Short mmCIF file of C-alpha atoms in Angstrom, two decimals:
data_model
loop_
_atom_site.label_atom_id
_atom_site.label_comp_id
_atom_site.label_asym_id
_atom_site.label_seq_id
_atom_site.Cartn_x
_atom_site.Cartn_y
_atom_site.Cartn_z
CA UNK I 1 -11.35 1.30 38.53
CA UNK I 2 -11.49 -0.96 35.46
CA UNK I 3 -12.19 2.03 33.21
CA UNK I 4 -9.21 3.87 34.67
CA UNK I 5 -6.93 0.87 34.12
CA UNK I 6 -8.10 0.47 30.52
CA UNK I 7 -7.58 4.19 29.96
CA UNK I 8 -4.08 4.09 31.42
CA UNK I 9 -3.03 0.97 29.46
CA UNK I 10 -4.16 2.23 26.05
CA UNK I 11 -1.81 2.95 23.17
CA UNK I 12 -0.68 6.52 22.33
CA UNK I 13 -3.03 6.75 19.33
CA UNK I 14 -6.01 5.85 21.54
CA UNK I 15 -4.89 8.35 24.17
CA UNK I 16 -4.62 11.03 21.49
CA UNK I 17 -8.21 10.42 20.38
CA UNK I 18 -9.39 10.64 23.99
CA UNK I 19 -7.51 13.91 24.42
CA UNK I 20 -9.30 15.21 21.33
CA UNK I 21 -12.61 14.39 23.02
CA UNK I 22 -11.47 16.22 26.14
CA UNK I 23 -10.42 19.25 24.08
CA UNK I 24 -13.77 19.30 22.27
CA UNK I 25 -15.56 19.08 25.61
CA UNK I 26 -13.46 21.94 26.97
CA UNK I 27 -14.26 24.19 24.02
CA UNK I 28 -17.96 23.37 24.15
CA UNK I 29 -18.11 23.96 27.90
CA UNK I 30 -16.41 27.33 27.50
CA UNK I 31 -18.96 28.35 24.86
CA UNK I 32 -21.82 27.36 27.16
CA UNK I 33 -20.32 29.31 30.06
CA UNK I 34 -19.78 32.29 27.77
CA UNK I 35 -23.47 32.21 26.84
CA UNK I 36 -24.25 32.21 30.57
CA UNK I 37 -21.94 35.19 31.13
CA UNK I 38 -23.56 37.10 28.25
CA UNK I 39 -27.00 36.47 29.74
CA UNK I 40 -25.79 37.77 33.12
CA UNK I 41 -24.20 40.91 31.69
CA UNK I 42 -27.14 41.70 29.34
CA UNK I 43 -30.34 41.03 31.29
CA UNK I 44 -32.29 43.48 29.10
CA UNK I 45 -31.99 41.26 25.97
CA UNK I 46 -33.03 37.72 26.91
CA UNK I 47 -33.76 36.86 23.30
CA UNK I 48 -30.17 37.40 22.17
CA UNK I 49 -28.91 35.37 25.14
CA UNK I 50 -31.28 32.52 24.28
CA UNK I 51 -30.08 32.64 20.68
CA UNK I 52 -26.44 32.37 21.79
CA UNK I 53 -27.36 29.35 23.88
CA UNK I 54 -29.26 27.84 20.94
CA UNK I 55 -26.25 28.22 18.66
CA UNK I 56 -24.26 26.11 21.16
CA UNK I 57 -26.33 23.10 20.03
CA UNK I 58 -24.12 22.79 16.96
CA UNK I 59 -20.76 22.40 18.81
CA UNK I 60 -22.44 20.12 21.37
CA UNK I 61 -23.65 17.83 18.58
CA UNK I 62 -20.21 17.88 16.93
CA UNK I 63 -18.48 16.97 20.22
CA UNK I 64 -20.96 14.14 20.93
CA UNK I 65 -20.44 12.77 17.42
CA UNK I 66 -16.68 12.77 17.95
CA UNK I 67 -17.04 11.04 21.33
CA UNK I 68 -19.18 8.31 19.76
CA UNK I 69 -16.67 7.76 16.94
CA UNK I 70 -13.80 7.52 19.43
CA UNK I 71 -15.75 5.04 21.59
CA UNK I 72 -16.36 2.82 18.56
CA UNK I 73 -12.64 2.60 17.78
CA UNK I 74 -11.51 2.01 21.36
CA UNK I 75 -9.72 -1.39 21.38
CA UNK I 76 -9.89 -1.66 25.17
CA UNK I 77 -13.68 -2.01 25.20
CA UNK I 78 -13.96 -4.34 22.21
CA UNK I 79 -15.46 -7.80 22.96
CA UNK I 80 -12.80 -10.51 22.90
CA UNK I 81 -12.90 -14.28 23.58
CA UNK I 82 -12.58 -15.17 27.24
CA UNK I 83 -13.71 -11.84 28.69
CA UNK I 84 -17.20 -13.11 29.48
CA UNK I 85 -15.70 -15.78 31.74
CA UNK I 86 -14.26 -13.10 34.02
CA UNK I 87 -17.44 -11.01 34.06
CA UNK I 88 -16.68 -8.69 31.14
CA UNK I 89 -19.57 -9.39 28.84
CA UNK I 90 -20.99 -7.03 26.19
CA UNK I 91 -23.08 -5.12 28.73
CA UNK I 92 -20.11 -4.58 31.06
CA UNK I 93 -17.89 -3.44 28.19
CA UNK I 94 -20.61 -1.03 27.05
CA UNK I 95 -20.75 0.42 30.57
CA UNK I 96 -16.93 0.75 30.63
CA UNK I 97 -16.97 2.54 27.27
CA UNK I 98 -19.68 4.96 28.46
CA UNK I 99 -17.74 5.60 31.68
CA UNK I 100 -14.52 6.26 29.74
CA UNK I 101 -16.36 8.77 27.54
CA UNK I 102 -17.81 10.45 30.63
CA UNK I 103 -14.33 10.73 32.18
CA UNK I 104 -12.87 12.34 29.05
CA UNK I 105 -15.75 14.82 28.76
CA UNK I 106 -15.65 15.64 32.47
CA UNK I 107 -11.94 16.41 32.23
CA UNK I 108 -12.65 18.82 29.39
CA UNK I 109 -15.49 20.48 31.33
CA UNK I 110 -13.20 21.03 34.31
CA UNK I 111 -10.60 22.64 32.05
CA UNK I 112 -13.31 24.90 30.60
CA UNK I 113 -14.40 25.94 34.10
CA UNK I 114 -10.81 26.77 35.13
CA UNK I 115 -10.27 28.84 31.99
CA UNK I 116 -13.57 30.66 32.47
CA UNK I 117 -12.79 31.48 36.09
CA UNK I 118 -9.29 32.64 35.11
CA UNK I 119 -10.65 35.01 32.44
CA UNK I 120 -13.21 36.38 34.88
CA UNK I 121 -10.49 37.13 37.40
CA UNK I 122 -11.84 34.82 40.09
CA UNK I 123 -8.56 32.91 40.40
CA UNK I 124 -6.06 35.71 39.71
CA UNK I 125 -6.27 39.25 38.38
CA UNK I 126 -8.06 40.06 35.13
CA UNK I 127 -5.87 38.87 32.22
CA UNK I 128 -5.52 40.68 28.89
CA UNK I 129 -6.16 44.01 30.67
CA UNK I 130 -9.78 43.05 31.38
CA UNK I 131 -10.87 42.87 27.73
CA UNK I 132 -12.87 39.67 28.34
CA UNK I 133 -14.71 41.05 31.36
CA UNK I 134 -17.60 42.54 29.36
CA UNK I 135 -19.07 39.28 28.00
CA UNK I 136 -18.07 37.09 31.00
CA UNK I 137 -19.83 39.23 33.64
CA UNK I 138 -16.73 39.63 35.78
CA UNK I 139 -18.44 42.17 38.06
CA UNK I 140 -21.15 39.69 39.12
CA UNK I 141 -21.03 36.53 41.17
CA UNK I 142 -21.18 33.32 39.16
CA UNK I 143 -24.29 31.18 39.78
CA UNK I 144 -22.76 27.83 40.66
CA UNK I 145 -25.84 25.61 39.99
CA UNK I 146 -26.33 27.06 36.50
CA UNK I 147 -22.64 26.68 35.66
CA UNK I 148 -22.53 23.07 36.87
CA UNK I 149 -25.71 22.26 34.94
CA UNK I 150 -24.20 23.56 31.72
CA UNK I 151 -20.90 21.76 32.33
CA UNK I 152 -22.54 18.38 33.04
CA UNK I 153 -24.70 18.64 29.92
CA UNK I 154 -22.10 17.37 27.45
CA UNK I 155 -20.75 14.44 29.57
CA UNK I 156 -24.30 13.21 30.24
CA UNK I 157 -25.36 13.41 26.58
CA UNK I 158 -22.13 11.84 25.29
CA UNK I 159 -22.16 8.92 27.75
CA UNK I 160 -25.86 8.24 27.12
CA UNK I 161 -25.29 8.30 23.35
CA UNK I 162 -22.35 5.89 23.61
CA UNK I 163 -24.35 3.54 25.86
CA UNK I 164 -27.29 3.59 23.45
CA UNK I 165 -25.14 3.04 20.35
CA UNK I 166 -22.98 0.27 21.86
CA UNK I 167 -25.72 -1.57 23.71
CA UNK I 168 -25.66 -5.37 23.36
CA UNK I 169 -27.81 -6.74 20.58
CA UNK I 170 -29.05 -10.29 20.11
CA UNK I 171 -27.35 -11.71 17.00
CA UNK I 172 -30.08 -14.36 16.67
CA UNK I 173 -33.46 -12.64 17.06
CA UNK I 174 -36.40 -14.84 17.87
CA UNK I 175 -38.83 -15.51 15.08
CA UNK I 176 -42.57 -15.77 15.57
CA UNK I 177 -44.99 -18.28 14.14
CA UNK I 178 -44.80 -18.74 10.39
CA UNK I 179 -47.43 -16.77 8.59
CA UNK I 180 -50.30 -18.76 7.09
CA UNK I 181 -50.00 -18.86 3.33
CA UNK I 182 -52.75 -19.53 0.85
CA UNK I 183 -52.25 -21.60 -2.25
CA UNK I 184 -54.32 -22.23 -5.33
CA UNK I 185 -58.08 -22.68 -5.11
CA UNK I 186 -58.17 -21.49 -1.49
CA UNK I 187 -55.90 -24.22 -0.13
CA UNK I 188 -53.95 -23.00 2.92
CA UNK I 189 -51.02 -24.14 4.97
CA UNK I 190 -47.75 -22.97 6.59
CA UNK I 191 -45.23 -24.12 4.00
CA UNK I 192 -43.32 -21.21 2.37
CA UNK I 193 -42.53 -23.35 -0.68
CA UNK I 194 -44.17 -22.21 -3.90
CA UNK I 195 -45.66 -24.63 -6.35
CA UNK I 196 -44.56 -24.74 -9.93
CA UNK I 197 -46.85 -24.24 -12.88
CA UNK I 198 -49.20 -27.21 -13.30
CA UNK I 199 -48.22 -28.93 -10.07
CA UNK I 200 -51.71 -28.69 -8.60
CA UNK I 201 -53.40 -30.42 -11.51
CA UNK I 202 -51.07 -33.41 -11.71
CA UNK I 203 -52.60 -36.73 -10.71
CA UNK I 204 -51.84 -37.54 -7.06
CA UNK I 205 -49.91 -34.33 -6.36
CA UNK I 206 -52.05 -33.45 -3.32
CA UNK I 207 -52.01 -36.91 -1.70
CA UNK I 208 -49.01 -36.06 0.49
CA UNK I 209 -50.67 -32.85 1.65
CA UNK I 210 -53.87 -34.71 2.53
CA UNK I 211 -51.98 -37.17 4.67
CA UNK I 212 -49.71 -34.60 6.37
CA UNK I 213 -52.58 -32.93 8.17
CA UNK I 214 -52.28 -29.57 6.43
CA UNK I 215 -55.62 -27.86 6.57
CA UNK I 216 -56.85 -30.06 9.41
CA UNK I 217 -57.75 -33.27 7.47
CA UNK I 218 -56.15 -36.31 9.08
CA UNK I 219 -52.71 -37.09 10.47
CA UNK I 220 -51.47 -39.87 8.26
CA UNK I 221 -48.30 -40.00 6.16
CA UNK I 222 -47.74 -39.81 2.47
CA UNK I 223 -46.26 -43.30 2.37
CA UNK I 224 -49.61 -44.76 3.35
CA UNK I 225 -50.90 -44.09 -0.17
CA UNK I 226 -47.84 -45.39 -1.90
CA UNK I 227 -48.96 -48.98 -2.20
CA UNK I 228 -52.11 -48.05 -4.08
CA UNK I 229 -50.19 -47.43 -7.24
CA UNK I 230 -52.16 -44.23 -7.67
CA UNK I 231 -49.12 -41.97 -7.90
CA UNK I 232 -46.89 -42.57 -10.89
CA UNK I 233 -43.18 -42.28 -10.50
CA UNK I 234 -42.57 -39.48 -12.96
CA UNK I 235 -45.56 -37.22 -12.56
CA UNK I 236 -44.49 -34.82 -9.77
CA UNK I 237 -41.08 -33.28 -9.27
CA UNK I 238 -39.00 -34.21 -6.24
CA UNK I 239 -36.80 -37.03 -5.01
CA UNK I 240 -37.82 -40.71 -5.16
CA UNK I 241 -38.64 -42.47 -1.88
CA UNK I 242 -39.31 -46.14 -1.31
CA UNK I 243 -42.91 -47.26 -0.79
CA UNK I 244 -44.30 -48.95 2.28
CA UNK I 245 -44.06 -52.43 0.74
CA UNK I 246 -40.53 -51.94 -0.56
CA UNK I 247 -41.79 -51.62 -4.12
CA UNK I 248 -41.10 -48.97 -6.68
CA UNK I 249 -40.05 -45.58 -5.32
CA UNK I 250 -42.63 -42.81 -5.37
CA UNK I 251 -42.45 -39.04 -5.11
CA UNK I 252 -43.63 -36.75 -2.33
CA UNK I 253 -44.56 -33.53 -4.10
CA UNK I 254 -45.07 -31.49 -0.91
CA UNK I 255 -42.20 -32.35 1.40
CA UNK I 256 -39.56 -32.92 -1.28
CA UNK I 257 -38.48 -29.66 -2.95
CA UNK I 258 -37.65 -29.32 -6.58
CA UNK I 259 -33.99 -29.51 -7.52
CA UNK I 260 -32.77 -25.93 -8.08
CA UNK I 261 -31.63 -24.79 -11.44
CA UNK I 262 -27.85 -24.87 -11.81
CA UNK I 263 -27.49 -21.15 -12.57
CA UNK I 264 -30.11 -19.58 -10.27
CA UNK I 265 -29.24 -17.70 -7.12
CA UNK I 266 -25.51 -17.17 -7.69
CA UNK I 267 -25.88 -13.61 -8.97
CA UNK I 268 -27.87 -12.50 -5.91
CA UNK I 269 -25.13 -13.84 -3.63
CA UNK I 270 -22.55 -11.39 -4.92
CA UNK I 271 -22.06 -8.27 -2.73
CA UNK I 272 -22.44 -5.92 -5.66
CA UNK I 273 -25.81 -7.36 -6.71
CA UNK I 274 -27.56 -7.43 -3.33
CA UNK I 275 -29.79 -4.46 -2.52
CA UNK I 276 -27.72 -1.99 -0.50
CA UNK I 277 -28.95 -0.79 2.89
CA UNK I 278 -26.97 2.42 2.48
CA UNK I 279 -28.88 3.42 -0.66
CA UNK I 280 -32.22 3.10 1.15
CA UNK I 281 -31.79 6.48 2.85
CA UNK I 282 -31.01 8.38 -0.35
CA UNK I 283 -34.65 9.31 -1.21
CA UNK I 284 -35.31 10.39 2.37
CA UNK I 285 -32.13 12.45 2.35
CA UNK I 286 -33.08 14.20 -0.88
CA UNK I 287 -36.54 14.97 0.49
CA UNK I 288 -35.10 16.37 3.73
CA UNK I 289 -32.59 18.46 1.76
CA UNK I 290 -35.42 19.91 -0.31
CA UNK I 291 -37.33 20.76 2.88
CA UNK I 292 -34.29 22.51 4.40
CA UNK I 293 -33.66 24.51 1.23
CA UNK I 294 -37.34 25.47 1.18
CA UNK I 295 -37.05 26.79 4.74
CA UNK I 296 -33.99 28.81 3.76
CA UNK I 297 -35.77 30.21 0.70
CA UNK I 298 -38.91 31.05 2.68
CA UNK I 299 -36.97 33.04 5.29
CA UNK I 300 -34.58 34.60 2.76
CA UNK I 301 -36.31 37.93 2.47
CA UNK I 302 -37.84 38.10 5.92
CA UNK I 303 -36.63 40.50 8.56
CA UNK I 304 -36.34 40.25 12.30
CA UNK I 305 -39.46 40.82 14.36
CA UNK I 306 -38.61 43.23 17.21
CA UNK I 307 -41.90 42.67 19.03
CA UNK I 308 -40.89 39.24 20.35
CA UNK I 309 -38.58 40.40 23.14
CA UNK I 310 -35.81 41.34 20.67
CA UNK I 311 -35.53 37.73 19.50
CA UNK I 312 -34.09 37.61 15.96
CA UNK I 313 -36.55 35.26 14.32
CA UNK I 314 -34.58 35.35 11.09
CA UNK I 315 -31.52 33.89 12.81
CA UNK I 316 -33.63 31.17 14.43
CA UNK I 317 -35.06 30.26 11.01
CA UNK I 318 -31.54 30.10 9.59
CA UNK I 319 -30.50 27.74 12.39
CA UNK I 320 -33.54 25.50 11.87
CA UNK I 321 -33.01 25.46 8.10
CA UNK I 322 -29.35 24.48 8.40
CA UNK I 323 -30.21 21.74 10.90
CA UNK I 324 -32.70 20.29 8.40
CA UNK I 325 -30.13 20.55 5.61
CA UNK I 326 -27.53 18.82 7.78
CA UNK I 327 -29.95 15.98 8.57
CA UNK I 328 -30.68 15.59 4.86
CA UNK I 329 -26.98 15.45 4.02
CA UNK I 330 -26.36 12.83 6.71
CA UNK I 331 -29.23 10.71 5.36
CA UNK I 332 -28.20 11.04 1.71
CA UNK I 333 -24.42 10.66 2.06
CA UNK I 334 -24.34 6.85 2.60
CA UNK I 335 -26.32 6.38 -0.60
CA UNK I 336 -24.00 8.75 -2.45
CA UNK I 337 -20.98 6.86 -1.13
CA UNK I 338 -22.49 3.60 -2.33
CA UNK I 339 -23.17 5.22 -5.72
CA UNK I 340 -19.54 6.38 -5.86
CA UNK I 341 -18.39 2.80 -5.29
CA UNK I 342 -20.66 1.55 -8.07
CA UNK I 343 -19.37 4.20 -10.46
CA UNK I 344 -15.81 3.09 -9.76
CA UNK I 345 -16.75 -0.41 -10.89
CA UNK I 346 -18.59 0.71 -14.03
CA UNK I 347 -17.48 -0.59 -17.39
CA UNK I 348 -14.76 -3.21 -17.28
CA UNK I 349 -12.88 -2.48 -14.04
CA UNK I 350 -9.48 -3.82 -13.22
CA UNK I 351 -8.34 -5.15 -9.88
CA UNK I 352 -7.60 -1.67 -8.51
CA UNK I 353 -10.98 -0.15 -9.39
CA UNK I 354 -12.83 -3.27 -8.31
CA UNK I 355 -11.14 -3.32 -4.92
CA UNK I 356 -11.69 0.41 -4.33
CA UNK I 357 -15.32 0.24 -5.39
CA UNK I 358 -16.18 -2.81 -3.29
CA UNK I 359 -14.59 -1.26 -0.20
CA UNK I 360 -16.60 1.94 -0.71
CA UNK I 361 -19.80 -0.06 -1.02
CA UNK I 362 -19.02 -2.08 2.09
CA UNK I 363 -18.12 1.00 4.15
CA UNK I 364 -20.82 3.29 2.74
CA UNK I 365 -22.73 3.67 6.00
CA UNK I 366 -19.67 3.99 8.23
CA UNK I 367 -17.98 6.63 6.05
CA UNK I 368 -21.06 8.27 4.56
CA UNK I 369 -22.48 9.75 7.75
CA UNK I 370 -19.29 11.62 8.79
CA UNK I 371 -18.93 12.76 5.19
CA UNK I 372 -22.46 14.15 5.32
CA UNK I 373 -21.68 16.08 8.50
CA UNK I 374 -18.49 17.44 6.92
CA UNK I 375 -20.43 18.52 3.82
CA UNK I 376 -22.98 20.30 6.03
CA UNK I 377 -20.25 22.17 7.91
CA UNK I 378 -18.39 23.09 4.72
CA UNK I 379 -21.53 24.28 2.94
CA UNK I 380 -22.58 26.34 5.98
CA UNK I 381 -19.14 27.97 6.17
CA UNK I 382 -19.14 28.72 2.46
CA UNK I 383 -22.63 30.20 2.62
CA UNK I 384 -21.71 32.39 5.61
CA UNK I 385 -18.61 33.64 3.78
CA UNK I 386 -20.73 34.49 0.72
CA UNK I 387 -23.41 36.27 2.73
CA UNK I 388 -20.95 38.53 4.55
CA UNK I 389 -20.54 41.88 2.84
CA UNK I 390 -17.15 43.50 2.71
CA UNK I 391 -13.66 42.30 1.81
CA UNK I 392 -12.62 41.28 5.33
CA UNK I 393 -15.46 40.39 7.69
CA UNK I 394 -14.60 40.64 11.38
CA UNK I 395 -15.21 37.54 13.48
CA UNK I 396 -15.31 37.68 17.25
CA UNK I 397 -13.28 35.33 19.46
CA UNK I 398 -16.29 33.20 20.40
CA UNK I 399 -17.38 32.88 16.76
CA UNK I 400 -13.87 31.85 15.76
CA UNK I 401 -13.73 29.34 18.62
CA UNK I 402 -17.08 27.85 17.65
CA UNK I 403 -16.12 27.56 13.97
CA UNK I 404 -12.78 25.95 14.80
CA UNK I 405 -14.43 23.60 17.26
CA UNK I 406 -17.10 22.39 14.84
CA UNK I 407 -14.67 22.04 11.93
CA UNK I 408 -12.05 20.25 14.03
CA UNK I 409 -14.58 17.84 15.53
CA UNK I 410 -16.00 17.06 12.09
CA UNK I 411 -12.62 16.36 10.51
CA UNK I 412 -11.50 14.32 13.52
CA UNK I 413 -14.72 12.28 13.37
CA UNK I 414 -14.17 11.52 9.69
CA UNK I 415 -10.58 10.43 10.32
CA UNK I 416 -11.70 8.29 13.26
CA UNK I 417 -14.35 6.64 11.09
CA UNK I 418 -11.64 5.89 8.53
CA UNK I 419 -9.59 4.26 11.30
CA UNK I 420 -12.62 2.20 12.31
CA UNK I 421 -13.14 1.08 8.72
CA UNK I 422 -9.47 0.11 8.49
CA UNK I 423 -9.76 -1.92 11.69
CA UNK I 424 -12.82 -3.75 10.37
CA UNK I 425 -10.93 -4.65 7.16
CA UNK I 426 -7.80 -5.86 8.96
CA UNK I 427 -8.50 -9.55 8.30
CA UNK I 428 -9.30 -8.93 4.64
CA UNK I 429 -6.15 -6.85 4.17
CA UNK I 430 -4.03 -9.54 5.82
CA UNK I 431 -5.59 -12.19 3.57
CA UNK I 432 -4.84 -10.12 0.46
CA UNK I 433 -1.23 -9.68 1.52
CA UNK I 434 -0.89 -13.43 2.13
CA UNK I 435 -2.26 -14.09 -1.34
CA UNK I 436 0.48 -11.93 -2.84
CA UNK I 437 -1.26 -8.59 -3.36
CA UNK I 438 1.34 -5.79 -3.32
CA UNK I 439 1.08 -3.20 -0.57
CA UNK I 440 1.40 -0.46 -3.18
CA UNK I 441 -1.89 -1.59 -4.76
CA UNK I 442 -3.68 -1.32 -1.40
CA UNK I 443 -2.33 2.20 -0.95
CA UNK I 444 -3.35 3.10 -4.51
CA UNK I 445 -6.85 1.77 -3.84
CA UNK I 446 -7.09 3.97 -0.73
CA UNK I 447 -5.94 7.02 -2.71
CA UNK I 448 -8.43 6.21 -5.47
CA UNK I 449 -11.27 5.99 -2.93
CA UNK I 450 -10.32 9.36 -1.46
CA UNK I 451 -10.11 10.97 -4.91
CA UNK I 452 -13.47 9.54 -5.96
CA UNK I 453 -15.17 10.79 -2.79
CA UNK I 454 -13.62 14.24 -3.22
CA UNK I 455 -14.70 14.38 -6.87
CA UNK I 456 -18.30 13.53 -5.94
CA UNK I 457 -18.82 15.36 -2.66
CA UNK I 458 -16.86 18.53 -3.54
CA UNK I 459 -19.19 19.83 -6.28
CA UNK I 460 -22.19 18.49 -4.36
CA UNK I 461 -21.25 20.60 -1.33
CA UNK I 462 -20.77 23.70 -3.45
CA UNK I 463 -24.17 23.23 -5.09
CA UNK I 464 -25.93 22.86 -1.73
CA UNK I 465 -24.13 25.94 -0.36
CA UNK I 466 -25.04 28.04 -3.42
CA UNK I 467 -28.69 26.97 -3.25
CA UNK I 468 -28.85 27.77 0.47
CA UNK I 469 -27.24 31.20 0.07
CA UNK I 470 -29.04 32.15 -3.15
CA UNK I 471 -32.24 33.60 -1.58
CA UNK I 472 -30.30 35.82 0.85
CA UNK I 473 -27.68 36.88 -1.67
CA UNK I 474 -30.43 38.43 -3.82
#
């Protein structure tokens, strides 16, 4: 009931995104049911039917990705102050978000079932003069358990993915015991502080460690040795503490840290100088891309093997190769987005370039993954267009529906990720406007980010598509 109320009270933009999820679910469900109808009408070729069902993995993945992006940007299930007091904690909001996704996907599956039954002629007469009856098995009874299993596949996967991605996480993870560290000459302890050069050899520098019980020798304090006069005041670095008899202050070289240098540590605190988490996946992405291109090159000259129940092995290899290439692009795109932000700030950047570059670096992971999926879809479409022979290749209705579904879901996911990034920067944008930044500069920075991403990912997509289609073109 709470999920229904939150769904009903949402804004029109949120409702539009949920309707996009329902439309993607409807298209994917219709493709799955069409694969079932083809298998029923062609029982002599189970390999081709299995291949049609395997190709439905791509639109299912695109629809699940869109559902996850929409769930992330849903303002109704976002944690807010005071909700935990009425029983709406992070776990409850995660469950509500998963239930909302399941409702949207179930609505789309029901629409797909109604359309499938209408085209088969189960509800009314055969439409379009019965042209769709050959691949929908209109002359056979529909197996209800198989149809329901295929229709519940997408809602179950989408809701489970949303629940896994939005699960509550502990912001303060527990830390274990401090690791035992070893110092000079085999001395050991638990202090993470490093000694400076020559600190061990100074007279009286280890008296505080002997009294503190480090290493298991005694439980006294460092001030107990202060009245001996054995530790000069200026030998060891640290702050001066008063002795036990109120005499001259002495130094504790173990517990008192050295005063930091005035210019150390400030450069590492800047966002542009910290090691980026988005760039960590770039080597793995390049390696996965190379593996996918190797699979495409290995199967480039191979032919189908008719002995395996008419299963086109070449098409299966193409599907596996493109899946590996897509995974590589998704892994490498956040690092490329971070690199694009760094290139915008190269040289002596002004305020516009600096703002655009820092935003790209901050949103590299959020925007990079949908960009990688879009590059994979675009490169696959370009390669398929190159491999087709003839001036005007003929595409069937199911192929056209699948291509439109995957492309639409990918573009919608990228736009939804951009909306999520804009929502996360709402406080920063408001602060810049309060400081007097013109709104035209913010719009120019957004246009500059889009142009920079297009200039980097456009040629990159064309190169990947040419390399993937090169073995089969020759």
